[in-house]
Amino acid sequence: STIKRKYASIHAFYIYLSSNNIIKKNPFRKLSVSYETHEKTKKIVKADIFDSIENYILDVEEKEILTLYKEVKIKRNIVIINMIRSTGIRISELCELKKDDISVENNNIHLFISGKRERTLTIEDNRLAMHIQSYIESRDKWLMNTDYFFISRNGERLSDQIISRMIKKYTRELGNVYTFNELRQSAIENIVKNTESKNLLKLNTSDYKIAMTGTLLTNSPLDAYVPLKWIGVERSTFTNFKYYYCYCK
């Protein structure tokens, strides 16, 4: 938690001061700290939340006086909602998407996760492909001199704060406030039920039953391999692991 991190930072600072003889006594030496813990109850996200948000955007926001940017913004937000629903994409990946990363013709979205890691998501929803194409057409009429796919009013990369506020605003208007991660988790659970999804990473053997934080189903095989390798139960190379254990269309 934030409190624990701040305590640890100050504690480490005083240890540094004491070890370098800058202070004579470390006030943390005899300090005992306890933290209250509150268990969070998981919110149940309504099954039709994505349709409800899209309908709200179309019914309410389209009635306002439309400028070219307003049109771009509406179509952008609809694409974001449908992209979360169809792929379980992370908020950081949404923000970092470039124009060249998305190919409607080839039905794929190319993502760079971190460093040299990358993965490709398949656009399986025809509605998402239609919304993407419509957004691209309006976006390029308004502003073309930027590489980022989702852009803000000033033409810069859309930040995660803007996306988070957008999700909270729409869900609040619909009666239940959800965060981006709560919507994403709901989308992931729906993707899991669709076992034919090309975005689903499956371990096709009973050797492993893995529970992970994050999204195993839309991750690369590396996301299954790394924790197994780290705890010492997987000794094969990544290439052998991928082709033996993982089913990835």
PDB file of C-alpha atoms in Angstrom:
ATOM      1  CA  SER A   1       0.000   0.000   0.000  1.00  0.00           C
ATOM      2  CA  THR A   2       0.989   3.671  -0.243  1.00  0.00           C
ATOM      3  CA  ILE A   3       1.471   3.959   3.549  1.00  0.00           C
ATOM      4  CA  LYS A   4       3.785   0.937   3.652  1.00  0.00           C
ATOM      5  CA  ARG A   5       5.874   2.271   0.766  1.00  0.00           C
ATOM      6  CA  LYS A   6       6.287   5.658   2.423  1.00  0.00           C
ATOM      7  CA  TYR A   7       7.216   4.057   5.731  1.00  0.00           C
ATOM      8  CA  ALA A   8       9.778   1.818   4.019  1.00  0.00           C
ATOM      9  CA  SER A   9      11.324   4.807   2.184  1.00  0.00           C
ATOM     10  CA  ILE A  10      11.696   6.879   5.372  1.00  0.00           C
ATOM     11  CA  HIS A  11      12.977   3.851   7.285  1.00  0.00           C
ATOM     12  CA  ALA A  12      15.647   3.197   4.641  1.00  0.00           C
ATOM     13  CA  PHE A  13      16.645   6.871   4.712  1.00  0.00           C
ATOM     14  CA  TYR A  14      17.228   6.813   8.476  1.00  0.00           C
ATOM     15  CA  ILE A  15      19.220   3.586   8.184  1.00  0.00           C
ATOM     16  CA  TYR A  16      21.436   5.380   5.665  1.00  0.00           C
ATOM     17  CA  LEU A  17      21.855   8.359   8.002  1.00  0.00           C
ATOM     18  CA  SER A  18      22.711   6.111  10.922  1.00  0.00           C
ATOM     19  CA  SER A  19      25.161   3.894   9.024  1.00  0.00           C
ATOM     20  CA  ASN A  20      27.029   6.975   7.760  1.00  0.00           C
ATOM     21  CA  ASN A  21      27.192   8.523  11.252  1.00  0.00           C
ATOM     22  CA  ILE A  22      25.109  11.505  10.189  1.00  0.00           C
ATOM     23  CA  ILE A  23      22.759  10.913  13.119  1.00  0.00           C
ATOM     24  CA  LYS A  24      23.584   9.260  16.457  1.00  0.00           C
ATOM     25  CA  LYS A  25      20.281   7.495  17.094  1.00  0.00           C
ATOM     26  CA  ASN A  26      17.891   5.909  14.642  1.00  0.00           C
ATOM     27  CA  PRO A  27      14.303   6.688  15.827  1.00  0.00           C
ATOM     28  CA  PHE A  28      13.018   3.695  13.833  1.00  0.00           C
ATOM     29  CA  ARG A  29      15.083   1.160  15.783  1.00  0.00           C
ATOM     30  CA  LYS A  30      12.478   0.615  18.520  1.00  0.00           C
ATOM     31  CA  LEU A  31       9.463   1.680  16.501  1.00  0.00           C
ATOM     32  CA  SER A  32       6.727  -0.914  16.105  1.00  0.00           C
ATOM     33  CA  VAL A  33       4.245  -0.392  13.299  1.00  0.00           C
ATOM     34  CA  SER A  34       1.019  -2.230  12.539  1.00  0.00           C
ATOM     35  CA  TYR A  35      -1.386  -1.742   9.658  1.00  0.00           C
ATOM     36  CA  GLU A  36      -5.119  -2.133   9.488  1.00  0.00           C
ATOM     37  CA  THR A  37      -6.283  -4.313   6.670  1.00  0.00           C
ATOM     38  CA  HIS A  38      -9.665  -4.049   5.024  1.00  0.00           C
ATOM     39  CA  GLU A  39     -10.840  -6.799   2.758  1.00  0.00           C
ATOM     40  CA  LYS A  40     -12.306  -5.524  -0.475  1.00  0.00           C
ATOM     41  CA  THR A  41     -15.432  -7.123  -1.831  1.00  0.00           C
ATOM     42  CA  LYS A  42     -15.290  -7.773  -5.542  1.00  0.00           C
ATOM     43  CA  LYS A  43     -17.708  -5.660  -7.552  1.00  0.00           C
ATOM     44  CA  ILE A  44     -20.058  -7.547  -9.832  1.00  0.00           C
ATOM     45  CA  VAL A  45     -19.902  -5.865 -13.213  1.00  0.00           C
ATOM     46  CA  LYS A  46     -23.160  -6.006 -15.130  1.00  0.00           C
ATOM     47  CA  ALA A  47     -23.037  -8.279 -18.160  1.00  0.00           C
ATOM     48  CA  ASP A  48     -24.373  -5.592 -20.482  1.00  0.00           C
ATOM     49  CA  ILE A  49     -22.107  -2.778 -19.228  1.00  0.00           C
ATOM     50  CA  PHE A  50     -20.190  -2.415 -22.492  1.00  0.00           C
ATOM     51  CA  ASP A  51     -23.367  -2.151 -24.571  1.00  0.00           C
ATOM     52  CA  SER A  52     -24.789   0.304 -22.025  1.00  0.00           C
ATOM     53  CA  ILE A  53     -21.729   2.561 -22.233  1.00  0.00           C
ATOM     54  CA  GLU A  54     -21.741   2.504 -26.030  1.00  0.00           C
ATOM     55  CA  ASN A  55     -25.455   3.323 -26.127  1.00  0.00           C
ATOM     56  CA  TYR A  56     -24.936   6.156 -23.626  1.00  0.00           C
ATOM     57  CA  ILE A  57     -22.204   7.671 -25.803  1.00  0.00           C
ATOM     58  CA  LEU A  58     -24.390   7.451 -28.905  1.00  0.00           C
ATOM     59  CA  ASP A  59     -27.633   8.605 -27.260  1.00  0.00           C
ATOM     60  CA  VAL A  60     -26.303  11.420 -25.058  1.00  0.00           C
ATOM     61  CA  GLU A  61     -23.046  12.733 -26.467  1.00  0.00           C
ATOM     62  CA  GLU A  62     -24.052  12.638 -30.135  1.00  0.00           C
ATOM     63  CA  LYS A  63     -26.970  14.953 -29.359  1.00  0.00           C
ATOM     64  CA  GLU A  64     -24.556  17.724 -28.440  1.00  0.00           C
ATOM     65  CA  ILE A  65     -23.318  20.183 -31.054  1.00  0.00           C
ATOM     66  CA  LEU A  66     -20.693  18.254 -32.995  1.00  0.00           C
ATOM     67  CA  THR A  67     -17.388  19.789 -33.940  1.00  0.00           C
ATOM     68  CA  LEU A  68     -14.885  17.686 -35.866  1.00  0.00           C
ATOM     69  CA  TYR A  69     -12.938  16.990 -32.667  1.00  0.00           C
ATOM     70  CA  LYS A  70     -16.143  16.044 -30.808  1.00  0.00           C
ATOM     71  CA  GLU A  71     -16.905  13.523 -33.545  1.00  0.00           C
ATOM     72  CA  VAL A  72     -13.378  12.108 -33.263  1.00  0.00           C
ATOM     73  CA  LYS A  73     -13.678  11.921 -29.474  1.00  0.00           C
ATOM     74  CA  ILE A  74     -16.996  10.042 -29.597  1.00  0.00           C
ATOM     75  CA  LYS A  75     -15.674   7.515 -32.100  1.00  0.00           C
ATOM     76  CA  ARG A  76     -12.411   7.189 -30.157  1.00  0.00           C
ATOM     77  CA  ASN A  77     -14.232   6.397 -26.921  1.00  0.00           C
ATOM     78  CA  ILE A  78     -16.447   3.822 -28.634  1.00  0.00           C
ATOM     79  CA  VAL A  79     -13.348   2.101 -30.052  1.00  0.00           C
ATOM     80  CA  ILE A  80     -11.725   2.040 -26.597  1.00  0.00           C
ATOM     81  CA  ILE A  81     -14.825   0.475 -24.997  1.00  0.00           C
ATOM     82  CA  ASN A  82     -15.101  -2.183 -27.698  1.00  0.00           C
ATOM     83  CA  MET A  83     -11.368  -2.874 -27.662  1.00  0.00           C
ATOM     84  CA  ILE A  84     -11.490  -3.564 -23.912  1.00  0.00           C
ATOM     85  CA  ARG A  85     -14.486  -5.853 -24.404  1.00  0.00           C
ATOM     86  CA  SER A  86     -13.006  -7.810 -27.306  1.00  0.00           C
ATOM     87  CA  THR A  87      -9.347  -8.130 -26.291  1.00  0.00           C
ATOM     88  CA  GLY A  88      -8.899  -7.406 -22.574  1.00  0.00           C
ATOM     89  CA  ILE A  89      -6.187  -4.925 -23.516  1.00  0.00           C
ATOM     90  CA  ARG A  90      -4.268  -3.152 -20.721  1.00  0.00           C
ATOM     91  CA  ILE A  91      -4.609   0.598 -20.192  1.00  0.00           C
ATOM     92  CA  SER A  92      -0.869   1.119 -20.808  1.00  0.00           C
ATOM     93  CA  GLU A  93      -1.144  -0.754 -24.104  1.00  0.00           C
ATOM     94  CA  LEU A  94      -4.086   1.416 -25.171  1.00  0.00           C
ATOM     95  CA  CYS A  95      -2.101   4.569 -24.499  1.00  0.00           C
ATOM     96  CA  GLU A  96       0.979   3.364 -26.364  1.00  0.00           C
ATOM     97  CA  LEU A  97      -0.816   2.126 -29.496  1.00  0.00           C
ATOM     98  CA  LYS A  98       0.527   3.609 -32.727  1.00  0.00           C
ATOM     99  CA  LYS A  99      -1.286   3.971 -36.028  1.00  0.00           C
ATOM    100  CA  ASP A 100       0.917   1.331 -37.641  1.00  0.00           C
ATOM    101  CA  ASP A 101       0.167  -1.163 -34.845  1.00  0.00           C
ATOM    102  CA  ILE A 102      -3.420  -1.663 -36.022  1.00  0.00           C
ATOM    103  CA  SER A 103      -4.333  -3.392 -39.273  1.00  0.00           C
ATOM    104  CA  VAL A 104      -8.051  -3.698 -39.951  1.00  0.00           C
ATOM    105  CA  GLU A 105      -7.294  -5.492 -43.235  1.00  0.00           C
ATOM    106  CA  ASN A 106      -5.309  -8.224 -41.441  1.00  0.00           C
ATOM    107  CA  ASN A 107      -7.563  -8.175 -38.353  1.00  0.00           C
ATOM    108  CA  ASN A 108      -4.756  -7.711 -35.851  1.00  0.00           C
ATOM    109  CA  ILE A 109      -3.427  -5.318 -33.225  1.00  0.00           C
ATOM    110  CA  HIS A 110       0.313  -5.405 -32.592  1.00  0.00           C
ATOM    111  CA  LEU A 111       1.342  -4.606 -29.028  1.00  0.00           C
ATOM    112  CA  PHE A 112       4.683  -3.892 -27.412  1.00  0.00           C
ATOM    113  CA  ILE A 113       4.388  -4.901 -23.751  1.00  0.00           C
ATOM    114  CA  SER A 114       7.709  -3.864 -22.247  1.00  0.00           C
ATOM    115  CA  GLY A 115      11.238  -3.762 -23.562  1.00  0.00           C
ATOM    116  CA  LYS A 116      11.462  -6.168 -26.481  1.00  0.00           C
ATOM    117  CA  ARG A 117       8.379  -8.162 -25.520  1.00  0.00           C
ATOM    118  CA  GLU A 118       5.497  -8.012 -27.931  1.00  0.00           C
ATOM    119  CA  ARG A 119       2.296  -9.796 -28.841  1.00  0.00           C
ATOM    120  CA  THR A 120      -0.447  -9.646 -31.433  1.00  0.00           C
ATOM    121  CA  LEU A 121      -4.157  -9.598 -30.688  1.00  0.00           C
ATOM    122  CA  THR A 122      -6.710 -10.706 -33.248  1.00  0.00           C
ATOM    123  CA  ILE A 123      -9.689  -8.458 -34.014  1.00  0.00           C
ATOM    124  CA  GLU A 124     -12.441 -11.072 -33.765  1.00  0.00           C
ATOM    125  CA  ASP A 125     -15.385  -8.694 -33.417  1.00  0.00           C
ATOM    126  CA  ASN A 126     -16.623  -7.264 -36.722  1.00  0.00           C
ATOM    127  CA  ARG A 127     -18.218  -4.403 -34.802  1.00  0.00           C
ATOM    128  CA  LEU A 128     -14.814  -3.439 -33.377  1.00  0.00           C
ATOM    129  CA  ALA A 129     -13.261  -3.511 -36.852  1.00  0.00           C
ATOM    130  CA  MET A 130     -16.058  -1.257 -38.147  1.00  0.00           C
ATOM    131  CA  HIS A 131     -15.618   1.220 -35.283  1.00  0.00           C
ATOM    132  CA  ILE A 132     -11.839   1.302 -35.791  1.00  0.00           C
ATOM    133  CA  GLN A 133     -12.209   2.066 -39.481  1.00  0.00           C
ATOM    134  CA  SER A 134     -14.740   4.821 -38.789  1.00  0.00           C
ATOM    135  CA  TYR A 135     -12.479   6.352 -36.130  1.00  0.00           C
ATOM    136  CA  ILE A 136      -9.441   6.284 -38.430  1.00  0.00           C
ATOM    137  CA  GLU A 137     -11.330   8.130 -41.169  1.00  0.00           C
ATOM    138  CA  SER A 138     -12.526  10.907 -38.824  1.00  0.00           C
ATOM    139  CA  ARG A 139      -9.220  11.088 -36.963  1.00  0.00           C
ATOM    140  CA  ASP A 140      -7.186  11.585 -40.137  1.00  0.00           C
ATOM    141  CA  LYS A 141      -9.506  14.372 -41.270  1.00  0.00           C
ATOM    142  CA  TRP A 142      -8.904  16.168 -37.981  1.00  0.00           C
ATOM    143  CA  LEU A 143      -5.219  15.471 -37.342  1.00  0.00           C
ATOM    144  CA  MET A 144      -2.682  13.391 -39.259  1.00  0.00           C
ATOM    145  CA  ASN A 145       0.726  14.491 -37.943  1.00  0.00           C
ATOM    146  CA  THR A 146       0.959  12.138 -34.958  1.00  0.00           C
ATOM    147  CA  ASP A 147       1.957   8.501 -34.662  1.00  0.00           C
ATOM    148  CA  TYR A 148      -0.249   7.647 -31.693  1.00  0.00           C
ATOM    149  CA  PHE A 149      -3.564   5.977 -32.408  1.00  0.00           C
ATOM    150  CA  PHE A 150      -5.608   7.416 -29.533  1.00  0.00           C
ATOM    151  CA  ILE A 151      -5.095  11.154 -29.204  1.00  0.00           C
ATOM    152  CA  SER A 152      -6.331  13.921 -26.939  1.00  0.00           C
ATOM    153  CA  ARG A 153      -7.699  17.350 -27.823  1.00  0.00           C
ATOM    154  CA  ASN A 154      -4.195  18.808 -28.164  1.00  0.00           C
ATOM    155  CA  GLY A 155      -3.143  16.029 -30.555  1.00  0.00           C
ATOM    156  CA  GLU A 156      -0.909  14.231 -28.065  1.00  0.00           C
ATOM    157  CA  ARG A 157      -0.956  10.654 -26.818  1.00  0.00           C
ATOM    158  CA  LEU A 158      -4.028   9.877 -24.727  1.00  0.00           C
ATOM    159  CA  SER A 159      -3.005   9.427 -21.092  1.00  0.00           C
ATOM    160  CA  ASP A 160      -4.141   6.657 -18.767  1.00  0.00           C
ATOM    161  CA  GLN A 161      -5.669   9.296 -16.465  1.00  0.00           C
ATOM    162  CA  ILE A 162      -7.979  10.491 -19.249  1.00  0.00           C
ATOM    163  CA  ILE A 163      -9.069   6.934 -20.023  1.00  0.00           C
ATOM    164  CA  SER A 164      -9.649   6.153 -16.330  1.00  0.00           C
ATOM    165  CA  ARG A 165     -11.732   9.307 -15.857  1.00  0.00           C
ATOM    166  CA  MET A 166     -13.708   8.505 -18.987  1.00  0.00           C
ATOM    167  CA  ILE A 167     -14.613   5.015 -17.710  1.00  0.00           C
ATOM    168  CA  LYS A 168     -15.637   6.355 -14.296  1.00  0.00           C
ATOM    169  CA  LYS A 169     -17.699   9.151 -15.862  1.00  0.00           C
ATOM    170  CA  TYR A 170     -19.696   6.839 -18.128  1.00  0.00           C
ATOM    171  CA  THR A 171     -20.283   4.149 -15.505  1.00  0.00           C
ATOM    172  CA  ARG A 172     -21.268   6.766 -12.911  1.00  0.00           C
ATOM    173  CA  GLU A 173     -23.896   8.111 -15.310  1.00  0.00           C
ATOM    174  CA  LEU A 174     -25.220   4.553 -15.662  1.00  0.00           C
ATOM    175  CA  GLY A 175     -25.579   4.120 -11.892  1.00  0.00           C
ATOM    176  CA  ASN A 176     -22.472   2.082 -10.910  1.00  0.00           C
ATOM    177  CA  VAL A 177     -18.935   3.443 -10.806  1.00  0.00           C
ATOM    178  CA  TYR A 178     -16.394   0.982 -12.219  1.00  0.00           C
ATOM    179  CA  THR A 179     -12.678   1.390 -12.740  1.00  0.00           C
ATOM    180  CA  PHE A 180     -10.832   0.504 -15.932  1.00  0.00           C
ATOM    181  CA  ASN A 181      -9.419  -2.652 -14.336  1.00  0.00           C
ATOM    182  CA  GLU A 182     -12.860  -3.802 -13.183  1.00  0.00           C
ATOM    183  CA  LEU A 183     -14.206  -3.461 -16.721  1.00  0.00           C
ATOM    184  CA  ARG A 184     -11.130  -5.174 -18.111  1.00  0.00           C
ATOM    185  CA  GLN A 185     -11.453  -8.083 -15.675  1.00  0.00           C
ATOM    186  CA  SER A 186     -15.086  -8.508 -16.696  1.00  0.00           C
ATOM    187  CA  ALA A 187     -14.047  -8.581 -20.348  1.00  0.00           C
ATOM    188  CA  ILE A 188     -11.330 -11.141 -19.595  1.00  0.00           C
ATOM    189  CA  GLU A 189     -13.806 -13.444 -17.869  1.00  0.00           C
ATOM    190  CA  ASN A 190     -16.062 -13.268 -20.934  1.00  0.00           C
ATOM    191  CA  ILE A 191     -13.136 -14.042 -23.243  1.00  0.00           C
ATOM    192  CA  VAL A 192     -12.257 -17.076 -21.127  1.00  0.00           C
ATOM    193  CA  LYS A 193     -15.768 -18.424 -21.665  1.00  0.00           C
ATOM    194  CA  ASN A 194     -15.196 -18.159 -25.422  1.00  0.00           C
ATOM    195  CA  THR A 195     -12.730 -21.019 -25.749  1.00  0.00           C
ATOM    196  CA  GLU A 196     -12.421 -20.500 -29.512  1.00  0.00           C
ATOM    197  CA  SER A 197     -10.902 -17.044 -29.080  1.00  0.00           C
ATOM    198  CA  LYS A 198      -7.607 -16.647 -30.923  1.00  0.00           C
ATOM    199  CA  ASN A 199      -6.476 -14.320 -28.140  1.00  0.00           C
ATOM    200  CA  LEU A 200      -6.582 -17.166 -25.614  1.00  0.00           C
ATOM    201  CA  LEU A 201      -3.333 -18.755 -24.475  1.00  0.00           C
ATOM    202  CA  LYS A 202      -4.008 -22.309 -23.320  1.00  0.00           C
ATOM    203  CA  LEU A 203      -1.753 -24.806 -21.604  1.00  0.00           C
ATOM    204  CA  ASN A 204      -2.753 -28.006 -23.412  1.00  0.00           C
ATOM    205  CA  THR A 205      -1.545 -30.398 -20.726  1.00  0.00           C
ATOM    206  CA  SER A 206      -2.506 -31.342 -17.192  1.00  0.00           C
ATOM    207  CA  ASP A 207       1.101 -30.828 -16.005  1.00  0.00           C
ATOM    208  CA  TYR A 208       0.377 -27.260 -14.973  1.00  0.00           C
ATOM    209  CA  LYS A 209      -2.523 -25.433 -13.390  1.00  0.00           C
ATOM    210  CA  ILE A 210      -1.469 -21.788 -13.182  1.00  0.00           C
ATOM    211  CA  ALA A 211      -3.059 -18.932 -11.254  1.00  0.00           C
ATOM    212  CA  MET A 212      -1.485 -15.554 -12.007  1.00  0.00           C
ATOM    213  CA  THR A 213      -2.201 -11.902 -11.481  1.00  0.00           C
ATOM    214  CA  GLY A 214      -2.454 -10.142 -14.814  1.00  0.00           C
ATOM    215  CA  THR A 215      -3.971 -11.661 -17.907  1.00  0.00           C
ATOM    216  CA  LEU A 216      -2.642 -15.048 -18.856  1.00  0.00           C
ATOM    217  CA  LEU A 217      -5.243 -15.476 -21.555  1.00  0.00           C
ATOM    218  CA  THR A 218      -4.149 -12.535 -23.691  1.00  0.00           C
ATOM    219  CA  ASN A 219      -0.462 -12.702 -22.846  1.00  0.00           C
ATOM    220  CA  SER A 220       2.334 -14.317 -24.791  1.00  0.00           C
ATOM    221  CA  PRO A 221       3.564 -17.819 -23.792  1.00  0.00           C
ATOM    222  CA  LEU A 222       6.452 -16.019 -22.095  1.00  0.00           C
ATOM    223  CA  ASP A 223       4.064 -14.860 -19.367  1.00  0.00           C
ATOM    224  CA  ALA A 224       3.368 -18.483 -18.456  1.00  0.00           C
ATOM    225  CA  TYR A 225       6.986 -19.582 -18.852  1.00  0.00           C
ATOM    226  CA  VAL A 226       8.704 -16.915 -16.705  1.00  0.00           C
ATOM    227  CA  PRO A 227       7.014 -17.665 -13.339  1.00  0.00           C
ATOM    228  CA  LEU A 228       7.421 -21.425 -13.835  1.00  0.00           C
ATOM    229  CA  LYS A 229      11.089 -20.965 -14.658  1.00  0.00           C
ATOM    230  CA  TRP A 230      11.547 -18.599 -11.735  1.00  0.00           C
ATOM    231  CA  ILE A 231      10.159 -21.043  -9.143  1.00  0.00           C
ATOM    232  CA  GLY A 232      12.271 -23.820 -10.636  1.00  0.00           C
ATOM    233  CA  VAL A 233       9.598 -26.239 -11.859  1.00  0.00           C
ATOM    234  CA  GLU A 234      10.228 -25.708 -15.591  1.00  0.00           C
ATOM    235  CA  ARG A 235      13.658 -26.644 -16.913  1.00  0.00           C
ATOM    236  CA  SER A 236      13.135 -26.654 -20.684  1.00  0.00           C
ATOM    237  CA  THR A 237      14.018 -23.779 -22.997  1.00  0.00           C
ATOM    238  CA  PHE A 238      11.332 -21.233 -23.815  1.00  0.00           C
ATOM    239  CA  THR A 239      11.101 -22.482 -27.415  1.00  0.00           C
ATOM    240  CA  ASN A 240      10.478 -26.073 -26.321  1.00  0.00           C
ATOM    241  CA  PHE A 241       8.017 -24.930 -23.651  1.00  0.00           C
ATOM    242  CA  LYS A 242       6.045 -22.850 -26.148  1.00  0.00           C
ATOM    243  CA  TYR A 243       5.687 -25.589 -28.722  1.00  0.00           C
ATOM    244  CA  TYR A 244       5.055 -28.400 -26.230  1.00  0.00           C
ATOM    245  CA  TYR A 245       2.691 -26.778 -23.750  1.00  0.00           C
ATOM    246  CA  CYS A 246       1.062 -23.743 -25.343  1.00  0.00           C
ATOM    247  CA  TYR A 247      -1.728 -23.665 -27.827  1.00  0.00           C
ATOM    248  CA  CYS A 248      -1.529 -20.336 -29.661  1.00  0.00           C
ATOM    249  CA  LYS A 249      -3.333 -19.912 -32.960  1.00  0.00           C
TER     250      LYS A 249
END
